CSV table of C-alpha atoms in Angstrom, one decimal:
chain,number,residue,atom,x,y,z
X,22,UNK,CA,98.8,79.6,71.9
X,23,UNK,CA,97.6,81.2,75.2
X,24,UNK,CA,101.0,82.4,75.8
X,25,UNK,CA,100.9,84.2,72.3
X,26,UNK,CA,97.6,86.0,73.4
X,27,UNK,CA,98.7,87.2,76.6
X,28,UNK,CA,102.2,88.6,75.0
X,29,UNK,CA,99.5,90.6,72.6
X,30,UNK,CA,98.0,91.7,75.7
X,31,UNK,CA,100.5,92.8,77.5
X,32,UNK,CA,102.2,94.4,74.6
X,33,UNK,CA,98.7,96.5,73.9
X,34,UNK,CA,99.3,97.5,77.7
X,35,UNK,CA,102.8,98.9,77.6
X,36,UNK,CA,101.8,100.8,74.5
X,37,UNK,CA,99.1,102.5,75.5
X,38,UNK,CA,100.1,103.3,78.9
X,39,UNK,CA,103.5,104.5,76.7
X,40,UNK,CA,101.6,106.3,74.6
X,41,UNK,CA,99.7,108.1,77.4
X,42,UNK,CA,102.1,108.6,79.6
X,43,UNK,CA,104.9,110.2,77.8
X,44,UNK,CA,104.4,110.3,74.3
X,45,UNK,CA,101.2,112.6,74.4
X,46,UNK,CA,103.2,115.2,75.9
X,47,UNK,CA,105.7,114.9,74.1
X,48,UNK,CA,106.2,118.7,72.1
X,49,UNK,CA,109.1,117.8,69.6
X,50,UNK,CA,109.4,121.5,67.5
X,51,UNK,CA,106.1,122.0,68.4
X,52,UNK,CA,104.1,120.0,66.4
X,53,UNK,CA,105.8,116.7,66.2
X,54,UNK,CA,104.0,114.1,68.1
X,55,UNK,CA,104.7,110.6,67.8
X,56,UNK,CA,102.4,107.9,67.6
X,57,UNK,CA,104.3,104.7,69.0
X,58,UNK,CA,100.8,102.7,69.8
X,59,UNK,CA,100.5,101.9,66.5
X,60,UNK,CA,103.2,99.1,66.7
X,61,UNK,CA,100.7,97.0,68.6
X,62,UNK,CA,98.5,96.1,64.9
X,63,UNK,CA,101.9,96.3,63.1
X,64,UNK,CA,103.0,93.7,65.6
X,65,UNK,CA,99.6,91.5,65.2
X,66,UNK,CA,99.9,87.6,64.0
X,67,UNK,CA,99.4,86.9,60.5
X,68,UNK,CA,96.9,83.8,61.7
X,69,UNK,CA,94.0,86.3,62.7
X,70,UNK,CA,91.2,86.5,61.1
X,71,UNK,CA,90.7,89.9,58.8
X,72,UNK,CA,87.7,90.8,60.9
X,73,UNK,CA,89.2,90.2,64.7
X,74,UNK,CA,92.1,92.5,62.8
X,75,UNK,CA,89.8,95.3,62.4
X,76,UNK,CA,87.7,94.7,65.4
X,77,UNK,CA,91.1,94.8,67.8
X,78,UNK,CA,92.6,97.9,65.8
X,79,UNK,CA,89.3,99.5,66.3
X,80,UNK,CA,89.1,99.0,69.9
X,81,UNK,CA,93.1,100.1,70.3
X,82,UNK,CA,92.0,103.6,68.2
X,83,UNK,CA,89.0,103.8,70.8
X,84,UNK,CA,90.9,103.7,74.1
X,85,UNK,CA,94.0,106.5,72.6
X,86,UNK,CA,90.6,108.1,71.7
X,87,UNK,CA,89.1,108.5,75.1
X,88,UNK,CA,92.2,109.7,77.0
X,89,UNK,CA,93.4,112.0,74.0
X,90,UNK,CA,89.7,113.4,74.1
X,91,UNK,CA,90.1,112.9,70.6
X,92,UNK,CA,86.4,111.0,69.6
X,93,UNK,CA,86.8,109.0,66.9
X,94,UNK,CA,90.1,110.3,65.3
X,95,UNK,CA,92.3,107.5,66.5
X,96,UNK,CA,89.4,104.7,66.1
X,97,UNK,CA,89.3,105.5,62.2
X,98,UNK,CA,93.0,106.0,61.6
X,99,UNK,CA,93.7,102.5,63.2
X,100,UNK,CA,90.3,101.0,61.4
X,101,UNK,CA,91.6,102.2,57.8
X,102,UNK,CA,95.3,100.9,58.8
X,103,UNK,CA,94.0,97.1,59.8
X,104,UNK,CA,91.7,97.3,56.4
X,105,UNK,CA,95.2,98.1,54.6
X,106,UNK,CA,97.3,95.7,56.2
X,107,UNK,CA,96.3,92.6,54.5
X,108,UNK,CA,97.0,94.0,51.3
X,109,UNK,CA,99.9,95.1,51.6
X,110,UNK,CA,101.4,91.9,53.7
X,111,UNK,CA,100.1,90.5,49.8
X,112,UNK,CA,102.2,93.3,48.3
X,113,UNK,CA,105.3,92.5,49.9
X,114,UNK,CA,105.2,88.4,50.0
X,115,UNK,CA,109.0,88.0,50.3
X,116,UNK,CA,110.7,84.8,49.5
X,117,UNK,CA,109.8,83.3,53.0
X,118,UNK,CA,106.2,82.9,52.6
X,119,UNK,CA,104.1,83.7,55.6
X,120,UNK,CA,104.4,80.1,57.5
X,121,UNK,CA,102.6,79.2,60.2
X,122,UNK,CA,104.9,80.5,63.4
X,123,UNK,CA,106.0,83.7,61.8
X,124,UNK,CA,105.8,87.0,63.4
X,125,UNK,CA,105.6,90.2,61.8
X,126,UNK,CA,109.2,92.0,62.7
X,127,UNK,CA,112.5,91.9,62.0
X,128,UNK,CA,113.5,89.3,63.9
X,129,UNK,CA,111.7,86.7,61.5
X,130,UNK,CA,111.7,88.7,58.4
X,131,UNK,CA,114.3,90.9,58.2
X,132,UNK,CA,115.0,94.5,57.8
X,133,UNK,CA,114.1,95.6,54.2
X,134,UNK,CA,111.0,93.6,54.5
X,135,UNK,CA,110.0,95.7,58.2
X,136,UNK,CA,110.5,98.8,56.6
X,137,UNK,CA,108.8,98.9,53.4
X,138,UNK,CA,105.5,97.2,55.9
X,139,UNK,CA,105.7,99.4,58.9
X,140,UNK,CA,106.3,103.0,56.6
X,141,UNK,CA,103.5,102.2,54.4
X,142,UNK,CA,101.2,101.2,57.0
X,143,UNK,CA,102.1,103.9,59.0
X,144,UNK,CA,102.1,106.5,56.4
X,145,UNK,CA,98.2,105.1,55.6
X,146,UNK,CA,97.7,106.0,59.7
X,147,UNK,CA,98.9,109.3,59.7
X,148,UNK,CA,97.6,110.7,56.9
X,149,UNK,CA,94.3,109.6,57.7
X,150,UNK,CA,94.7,111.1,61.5
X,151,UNK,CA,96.3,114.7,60.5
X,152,UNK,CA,93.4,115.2,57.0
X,153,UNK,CA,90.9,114.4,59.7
X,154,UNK,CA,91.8,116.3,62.3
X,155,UNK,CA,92.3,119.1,59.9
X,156,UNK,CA,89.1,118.6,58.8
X,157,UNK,CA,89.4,120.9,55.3
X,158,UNK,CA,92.2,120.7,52.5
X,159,UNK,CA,92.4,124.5,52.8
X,160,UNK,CA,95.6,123.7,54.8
X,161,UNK,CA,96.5,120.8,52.6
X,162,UNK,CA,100.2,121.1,52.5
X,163,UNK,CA,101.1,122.0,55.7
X,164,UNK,CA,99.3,119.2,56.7
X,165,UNK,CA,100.9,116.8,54.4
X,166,UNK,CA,103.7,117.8,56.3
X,167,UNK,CA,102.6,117.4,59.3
X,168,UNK,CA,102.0,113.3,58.1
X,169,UNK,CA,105.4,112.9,56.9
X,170,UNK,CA,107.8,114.3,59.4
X,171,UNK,CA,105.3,112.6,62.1
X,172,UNK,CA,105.5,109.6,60.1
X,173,UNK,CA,109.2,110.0,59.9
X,174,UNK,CA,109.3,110.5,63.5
X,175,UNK,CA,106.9,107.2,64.5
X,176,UNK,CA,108.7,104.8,62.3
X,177,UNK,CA,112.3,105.7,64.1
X,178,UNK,CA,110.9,104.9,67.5
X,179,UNK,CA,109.4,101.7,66.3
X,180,UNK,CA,112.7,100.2,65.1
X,181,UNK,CA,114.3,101.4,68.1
X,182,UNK,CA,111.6,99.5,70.5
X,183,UNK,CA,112.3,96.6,67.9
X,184,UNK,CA,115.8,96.6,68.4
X,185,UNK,CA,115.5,97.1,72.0
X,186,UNK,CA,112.8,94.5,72.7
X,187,UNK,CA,112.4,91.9,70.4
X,188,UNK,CA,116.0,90.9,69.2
X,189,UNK,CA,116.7,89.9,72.1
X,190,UNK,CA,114.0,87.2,72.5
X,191,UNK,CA,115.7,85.4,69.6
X,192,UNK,CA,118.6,83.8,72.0
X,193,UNK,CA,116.5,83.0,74.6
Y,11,UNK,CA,67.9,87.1,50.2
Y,12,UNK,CA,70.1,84.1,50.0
Y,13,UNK,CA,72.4,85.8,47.7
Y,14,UNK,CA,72.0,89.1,49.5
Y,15,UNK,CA,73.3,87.3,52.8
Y,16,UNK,CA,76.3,85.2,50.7
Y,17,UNK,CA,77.3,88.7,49.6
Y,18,UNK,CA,77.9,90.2,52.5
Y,19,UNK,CA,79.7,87.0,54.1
Y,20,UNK,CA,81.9,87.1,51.1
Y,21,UNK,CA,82.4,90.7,51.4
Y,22,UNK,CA,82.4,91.0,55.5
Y,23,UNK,CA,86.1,92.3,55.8
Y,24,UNK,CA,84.9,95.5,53.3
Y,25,UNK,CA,81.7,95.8,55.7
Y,26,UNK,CA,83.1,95.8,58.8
Y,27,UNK,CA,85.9,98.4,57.9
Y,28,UNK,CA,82.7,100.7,56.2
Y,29,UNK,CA,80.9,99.7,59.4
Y,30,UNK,CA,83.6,100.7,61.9
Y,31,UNK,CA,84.8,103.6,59.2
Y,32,UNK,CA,81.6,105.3,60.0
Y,33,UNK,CA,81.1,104.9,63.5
Y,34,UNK,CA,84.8,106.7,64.2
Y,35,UNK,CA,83.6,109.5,61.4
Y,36,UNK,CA,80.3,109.9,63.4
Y,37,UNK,CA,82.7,110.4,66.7
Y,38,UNK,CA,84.8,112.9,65.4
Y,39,UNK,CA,82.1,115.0,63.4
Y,40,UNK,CA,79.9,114.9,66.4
Y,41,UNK,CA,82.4,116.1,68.3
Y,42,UNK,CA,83.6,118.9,66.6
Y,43,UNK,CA,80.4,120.3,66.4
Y,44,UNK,CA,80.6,120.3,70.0
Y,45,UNK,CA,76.8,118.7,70.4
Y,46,UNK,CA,77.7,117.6,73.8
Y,47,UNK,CA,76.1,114.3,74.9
Y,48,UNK,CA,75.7,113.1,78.4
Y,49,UNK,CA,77.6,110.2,77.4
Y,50,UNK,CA,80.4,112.3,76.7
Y,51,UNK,CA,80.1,114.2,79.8
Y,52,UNK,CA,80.2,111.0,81.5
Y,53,UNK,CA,83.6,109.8,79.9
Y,54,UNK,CA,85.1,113.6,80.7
Y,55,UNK,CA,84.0,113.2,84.5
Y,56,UNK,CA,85.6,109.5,84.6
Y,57,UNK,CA,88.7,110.1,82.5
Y,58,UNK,CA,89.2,113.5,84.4
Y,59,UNK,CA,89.5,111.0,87.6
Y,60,UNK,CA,92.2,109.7,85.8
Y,61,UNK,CA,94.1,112.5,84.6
Y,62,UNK,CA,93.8,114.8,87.7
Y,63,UNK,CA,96.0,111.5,89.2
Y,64,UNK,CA,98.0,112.0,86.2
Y,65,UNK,CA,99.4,116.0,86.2
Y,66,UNK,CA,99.5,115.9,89.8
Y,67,UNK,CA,102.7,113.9,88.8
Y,68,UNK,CA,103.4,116.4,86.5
Y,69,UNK,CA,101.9,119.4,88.7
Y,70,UNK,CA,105.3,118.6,91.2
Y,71,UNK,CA,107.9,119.0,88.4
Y,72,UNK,CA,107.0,122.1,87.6
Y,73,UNK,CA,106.7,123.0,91.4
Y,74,UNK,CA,109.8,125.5,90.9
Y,75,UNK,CA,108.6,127.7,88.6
Y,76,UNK,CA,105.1,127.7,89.1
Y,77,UNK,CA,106.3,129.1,92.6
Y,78,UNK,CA,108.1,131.7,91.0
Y,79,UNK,CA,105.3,132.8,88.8
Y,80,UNK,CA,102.8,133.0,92.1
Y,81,UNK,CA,105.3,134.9,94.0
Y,82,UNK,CA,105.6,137.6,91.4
Y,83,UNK,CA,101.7,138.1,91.1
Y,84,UNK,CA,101.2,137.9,94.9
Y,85,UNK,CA,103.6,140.6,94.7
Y,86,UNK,CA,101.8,142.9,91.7
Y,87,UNK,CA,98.5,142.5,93.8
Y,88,UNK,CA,100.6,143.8,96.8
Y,89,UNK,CA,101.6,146.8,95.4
Y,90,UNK,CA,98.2,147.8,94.4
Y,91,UNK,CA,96.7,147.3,97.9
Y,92,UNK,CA,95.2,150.4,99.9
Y,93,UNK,CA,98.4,150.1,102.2
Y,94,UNK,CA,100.2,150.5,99.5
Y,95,UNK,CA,99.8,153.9,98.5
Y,96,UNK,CA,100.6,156.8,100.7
Y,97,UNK,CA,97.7,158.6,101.8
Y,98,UNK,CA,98.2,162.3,101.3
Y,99,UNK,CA,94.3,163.7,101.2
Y,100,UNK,CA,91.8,160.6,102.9
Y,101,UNK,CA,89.1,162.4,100.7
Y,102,UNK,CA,90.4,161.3,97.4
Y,103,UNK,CA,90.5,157.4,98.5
Y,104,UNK,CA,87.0,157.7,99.5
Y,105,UNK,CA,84.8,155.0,97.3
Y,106,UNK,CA,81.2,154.8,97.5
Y,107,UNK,CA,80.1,151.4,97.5
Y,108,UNK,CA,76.9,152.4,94.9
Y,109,UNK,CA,79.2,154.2,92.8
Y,110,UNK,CA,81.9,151.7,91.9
Y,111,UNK,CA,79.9,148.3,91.3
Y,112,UNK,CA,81.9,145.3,90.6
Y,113,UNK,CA,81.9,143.9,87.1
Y,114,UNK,CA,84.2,141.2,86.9
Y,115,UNK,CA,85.2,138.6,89.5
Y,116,UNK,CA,87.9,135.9,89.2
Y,117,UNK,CA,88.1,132.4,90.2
Y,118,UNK,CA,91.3,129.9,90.2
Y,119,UNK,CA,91.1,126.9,88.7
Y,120,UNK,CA,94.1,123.8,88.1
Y,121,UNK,CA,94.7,123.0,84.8
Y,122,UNK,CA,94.8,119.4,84.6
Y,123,UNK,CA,95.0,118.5,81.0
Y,124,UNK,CA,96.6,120.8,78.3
Y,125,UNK,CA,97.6,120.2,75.2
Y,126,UNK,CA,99.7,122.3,72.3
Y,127,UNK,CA,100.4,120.3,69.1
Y,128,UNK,CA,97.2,119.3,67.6
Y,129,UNK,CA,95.3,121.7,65.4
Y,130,UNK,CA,92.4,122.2,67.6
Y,131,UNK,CA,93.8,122.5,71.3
Y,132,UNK,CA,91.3,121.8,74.6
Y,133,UNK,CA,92.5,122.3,78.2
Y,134,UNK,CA,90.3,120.8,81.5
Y,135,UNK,CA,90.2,122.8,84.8
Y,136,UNK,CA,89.2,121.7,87.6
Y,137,UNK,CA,86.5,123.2,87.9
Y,138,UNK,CA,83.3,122.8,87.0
Y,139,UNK,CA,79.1,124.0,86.9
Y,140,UNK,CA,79.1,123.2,90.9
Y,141,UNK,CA,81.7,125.8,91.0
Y,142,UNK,CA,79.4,128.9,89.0
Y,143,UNK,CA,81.3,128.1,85.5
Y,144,UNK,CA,79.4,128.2,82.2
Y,145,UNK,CA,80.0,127.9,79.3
Y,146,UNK,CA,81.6,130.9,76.8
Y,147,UNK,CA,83.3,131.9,80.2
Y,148,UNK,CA,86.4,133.4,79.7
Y,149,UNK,CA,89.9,131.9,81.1
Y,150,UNK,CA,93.2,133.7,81.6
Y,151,UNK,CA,96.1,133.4,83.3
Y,152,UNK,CA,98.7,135.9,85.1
Y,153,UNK,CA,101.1,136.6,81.4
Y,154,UNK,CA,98.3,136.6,79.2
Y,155,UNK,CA,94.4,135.2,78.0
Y,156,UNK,CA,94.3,131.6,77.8
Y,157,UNK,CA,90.9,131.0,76.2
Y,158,UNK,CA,86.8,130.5,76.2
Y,159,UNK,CA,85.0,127.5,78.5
Y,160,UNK,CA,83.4,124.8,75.9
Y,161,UNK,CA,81.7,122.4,78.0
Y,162,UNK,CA,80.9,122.0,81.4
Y,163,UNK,CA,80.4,119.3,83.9
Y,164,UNK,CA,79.8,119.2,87.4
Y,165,UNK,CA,83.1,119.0,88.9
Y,166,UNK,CA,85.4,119.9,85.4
Y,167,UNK,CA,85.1,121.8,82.5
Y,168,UNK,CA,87.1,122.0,79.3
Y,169,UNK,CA,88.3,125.1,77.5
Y,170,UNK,CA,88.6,126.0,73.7
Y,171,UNK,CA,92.4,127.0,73.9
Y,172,UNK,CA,93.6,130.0,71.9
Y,173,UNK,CA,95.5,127.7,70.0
Y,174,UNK,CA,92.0,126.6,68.2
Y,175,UNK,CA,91.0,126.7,64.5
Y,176,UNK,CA,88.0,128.3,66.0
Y,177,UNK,CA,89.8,130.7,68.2
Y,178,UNK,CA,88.8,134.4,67.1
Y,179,UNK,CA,90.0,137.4,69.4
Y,180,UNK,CA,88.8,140.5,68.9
Y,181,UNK,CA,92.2,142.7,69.7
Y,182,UNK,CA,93.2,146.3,69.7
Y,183,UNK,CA,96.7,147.8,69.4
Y,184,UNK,CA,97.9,149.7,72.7
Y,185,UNK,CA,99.3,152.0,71.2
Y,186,UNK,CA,97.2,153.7,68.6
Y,187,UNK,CA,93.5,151.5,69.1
Y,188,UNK,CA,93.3,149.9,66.4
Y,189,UNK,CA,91.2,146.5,66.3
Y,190,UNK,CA,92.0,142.9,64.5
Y,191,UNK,CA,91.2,139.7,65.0
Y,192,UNK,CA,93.6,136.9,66.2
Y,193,UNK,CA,93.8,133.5,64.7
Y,194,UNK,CA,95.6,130.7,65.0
Y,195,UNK,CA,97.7,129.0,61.6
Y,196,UNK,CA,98.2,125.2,63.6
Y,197,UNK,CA,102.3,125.4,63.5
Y,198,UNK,CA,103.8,127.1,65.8
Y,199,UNK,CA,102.2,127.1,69.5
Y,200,UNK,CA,104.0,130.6,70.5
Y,201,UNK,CA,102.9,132.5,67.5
Y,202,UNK,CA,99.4,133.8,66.4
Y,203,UNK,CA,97.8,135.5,63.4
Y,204,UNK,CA,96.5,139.5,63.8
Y,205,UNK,CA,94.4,140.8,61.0
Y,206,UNK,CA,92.2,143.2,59.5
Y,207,UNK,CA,94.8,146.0,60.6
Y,208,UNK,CA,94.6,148.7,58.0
Y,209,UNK,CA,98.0,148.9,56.2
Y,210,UNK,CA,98.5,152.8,56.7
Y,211,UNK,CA,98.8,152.2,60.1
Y,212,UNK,CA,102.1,153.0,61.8
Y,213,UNK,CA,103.3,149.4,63.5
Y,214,UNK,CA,106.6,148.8,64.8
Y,215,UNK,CA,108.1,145.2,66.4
Y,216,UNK,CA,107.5,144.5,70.0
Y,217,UNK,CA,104.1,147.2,69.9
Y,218,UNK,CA,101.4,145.4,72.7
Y,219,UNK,CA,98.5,143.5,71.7
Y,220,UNK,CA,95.8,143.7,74.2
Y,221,UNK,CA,92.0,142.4,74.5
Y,222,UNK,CA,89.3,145.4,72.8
Y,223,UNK,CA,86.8,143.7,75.3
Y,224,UNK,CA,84.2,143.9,72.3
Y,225,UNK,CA,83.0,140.1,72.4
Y,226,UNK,CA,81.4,139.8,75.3
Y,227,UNK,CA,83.3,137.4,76.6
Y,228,UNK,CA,86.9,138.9,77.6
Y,229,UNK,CA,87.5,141.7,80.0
Y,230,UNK,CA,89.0,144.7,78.0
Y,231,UNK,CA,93.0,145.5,77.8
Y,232,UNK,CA,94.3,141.9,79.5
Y,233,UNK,CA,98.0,141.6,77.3
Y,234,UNK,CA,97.9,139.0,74.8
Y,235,UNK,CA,101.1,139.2,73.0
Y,236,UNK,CA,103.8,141.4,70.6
Y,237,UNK,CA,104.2,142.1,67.5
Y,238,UNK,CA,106.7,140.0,66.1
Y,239,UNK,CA,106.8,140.6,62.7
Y,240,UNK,CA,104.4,142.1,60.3
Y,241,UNK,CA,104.2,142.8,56.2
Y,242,UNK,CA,101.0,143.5,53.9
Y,243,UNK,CA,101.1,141.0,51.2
Y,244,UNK,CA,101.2,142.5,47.6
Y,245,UNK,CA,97.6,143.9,46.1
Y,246,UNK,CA,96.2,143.9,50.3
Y,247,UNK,CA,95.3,146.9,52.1
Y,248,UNK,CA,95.5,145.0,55.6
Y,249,UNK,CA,98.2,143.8,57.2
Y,250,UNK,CA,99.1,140.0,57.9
Y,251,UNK,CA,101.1,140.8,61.5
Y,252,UNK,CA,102.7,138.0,63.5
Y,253,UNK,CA,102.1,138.0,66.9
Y,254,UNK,CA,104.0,136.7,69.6
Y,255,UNK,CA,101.7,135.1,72.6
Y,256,UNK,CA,103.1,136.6,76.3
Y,257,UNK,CA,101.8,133.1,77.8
Y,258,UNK,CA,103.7,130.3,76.9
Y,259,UNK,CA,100.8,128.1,76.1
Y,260,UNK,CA,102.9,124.4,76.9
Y,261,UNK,CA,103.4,125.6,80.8
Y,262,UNK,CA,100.0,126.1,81.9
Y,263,UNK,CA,99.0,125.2,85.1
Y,264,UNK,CA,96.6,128.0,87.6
Y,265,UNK,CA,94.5,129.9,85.5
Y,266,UNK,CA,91.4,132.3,86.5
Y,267,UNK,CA,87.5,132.0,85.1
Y,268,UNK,CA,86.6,135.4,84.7
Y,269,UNK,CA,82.8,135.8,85.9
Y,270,UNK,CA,81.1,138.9,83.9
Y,271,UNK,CA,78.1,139.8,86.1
Y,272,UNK,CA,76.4,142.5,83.6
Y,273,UNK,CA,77.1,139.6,80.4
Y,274,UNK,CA,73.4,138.5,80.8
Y,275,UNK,CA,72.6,142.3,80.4
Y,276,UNK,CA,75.0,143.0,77.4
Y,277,UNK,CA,73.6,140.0,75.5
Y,278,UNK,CA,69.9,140.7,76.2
Y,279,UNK,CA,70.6,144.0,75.0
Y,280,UNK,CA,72.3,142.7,71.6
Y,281,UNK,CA,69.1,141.1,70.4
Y,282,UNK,CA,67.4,144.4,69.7
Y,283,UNK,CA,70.5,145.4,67.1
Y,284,UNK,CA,68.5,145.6,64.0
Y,285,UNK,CA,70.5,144.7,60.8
Y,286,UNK,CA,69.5,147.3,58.3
């Protein structure tokens, strides 16, 4: 059990120092910017309570926030994104039910399953960044396009970090 | 009471995500309407720390051309040195100090933290209220204007980049003086709006953009880009006239705080414009 924690720690560590780092500056045509950290509340156990959910992707928003200098932006995206997840982990009960043990990823669940979860939730995360950040629907178009090919961008680099990283851990 | 209290146990999940929903909603608001706190001075003093660590990393890669770009200025201010012009009549070079009084002064700053790809862009110098910067100072750099001082603290200060949704540049056209005002759409970070350019005007690609130096705030005729592209959309009588930015916004890293010693002065003066 402790073991789990600090692997949820350490994980929240590399991302954010990641994200920071290198993915900030990151210019990809411009505009394109992805958003990697997010893979840390994709990546949460199923055991934890809805609340800690919300209180932990609140907390991850808050510390993108303060080195973005970006107040708040992050903080909600991640809050409405933890509020979402448990309905649509309901959405997408596959034929495994969620028993105790299981991790969110492809590893236990499999691809089809990983996709569907980590586009809609990311999708929910985006939009709610970019319409905020715009702050008026004057520009509503070309900021729904800045959500999907950011989105599109986001959700490639998380399979690849779950290819790279956590298949492996299955033959150990 | 009882009921009140079972209600909101049942419901916490919704009540904490409200709860949380509006704390990150008062953040961002708050923010953007730049009501600076101590508390977020504090956080841009400690996090500066951090990033000034940061870009000096980054500072060295860029080393090359950085160097190149210095060179090339040192050698424009060289050229218009005294010693560089021959002296044919010692009269004519004669300046009395009363006569020519100094109206802008210029002070180098780092930039440590810039950014191009959100819709609002901020840089931080280096430099800060200890240093003579206030805010609504404006900040250039050798191939073009960079952008307006937003908040100061002792030791840093950020910067409202041109590429801003606020960002509004009062600019004339070298060539034949006519003034628009530059905005900034959120796409591309090399490309900038001009408008409010009568459509009978001559324009041709490539024409200069420069400063009018009507706001206050930026000296007047510093380049800010070309003319790119240009069209007046049907049932306008202005043109909508892309312009290209001469400083490549994404390579920042010395800029200058331009110090305008009669602004005081011009300001004071504005209040007694009467709108009639």
């Amino acid at each position: 059990m402790n073991n789990r924690v600090l692997q949820n720690i350490f994980r929240l560590i590399i991302l954010v120092a990641v994200q920071i780092l290198i993915l900030n500056r990151v210019q990809f045509m411009g505009f394109i910017n992805p958003y990697l950290y997010v893979m840390f509340i994709l990546l949460l156990p199923f055991e934890l309570a809805k609340w800690q959910l919300l209180l932990y992707a609140f907390g991850t928003g808050l510390i993108i926030d303060i080195f973005a200098n970006t107040y708040g932006l992050h903080a909600g995206a991640c809050t409405l994104m933890a509020y979402a997840r448990p309905a649509v982990l309901k959405l997408l009960t596959s034929r495994k039910e969620y028993e105790p043990g299981l991790k969110p990823g492809i590893r236990d669940l499999g691809f089809n399953w990983f996709f569907s979860y980590a586009s809609i939730l990311i999708l929910v995360h985006h939009a709610f960044l970019f319409f905020m950040e715009a702050f008026r629907f004057s520009e509503f178009f070309s900021t729904l396009l800045r959500v999907f090919l950011n989105g599109l961008v986001t959700l490639l680099l998380v399979f690849i970090a779950q290819y790279l990283f956590f298949k492996k851990e299955a033959r150990i | 009471m009882r009921y009140l209290l079972s209600f909101i146990l049942r419901h916490h999940f919704t009540f904490l995500f409200i709860l949380l929903e509006v704390i990150a909603v008062w953040l961002v608001v708050n923010h953007s309407f730049y009501q600076h706190s101590r508390v977020t001075g504090m956080i841009s003093e400690m996090t500066g720390s951090v990033q000034t660590r940061i870009n000096s990393v980054y500072e060295y890669l860029h080393l090359k051309k950085v160097n190149e770009s210095l060179a090339m200025e040192n050698a424009l201010l060289r050229s218009k040195l005294k010693e560089s012009y021959l002296l044919t009549d010692t009269m004519r070079f004669y300046q009395s100090d009363t006569a020519n009084k100094q109206e802008y002064s210029y002070l180098y700053a780092k930039v440590i933290s810039n950014d191009v790809k959100s819709r609002s862009n901020y840089l931080m110098l280096n430099k800060g209220s200890r240093h003579g910067i206030r805010t609504d100072m404006a900040v250039i750099s050798p191939d073009g204007i960079v952008g307006i001082v937003s908040k100061v603290s002792s030791n840093f200060c950020w910067v409202n980049s041109m590429l801003h949704k606020q960002t509004r540049i009062s600019a004339r056209i070298r060539k034949n003086g006519f003034v628009g005002t530059i905005t900034w759409d959120g796409m591309n970070h090399a490309y900038g709006r001009l408008q409010d350019i009568p459509a009978n005007v001559q324009l041709s690609k490539g024409d200069t953009v420069v400063t009018s130096g009507y706001s206050h705030i930026f000296p007047p005729n510093l380049m800010i880009g070309t003319i790119a592209d240009y069209r007046v959309a049907e049932g306008y009588n202005f043109y909508d006239i892309s312009l290209k930015f001469s400083q490549e916004y994404n390579r920042l890293s010395w800029v200058y705080v331009v110090t305008d010693f009669y602004r005081d002065e011009k300001i004071y003066l504005e209040r007694f414009r009467v709108d009639e």
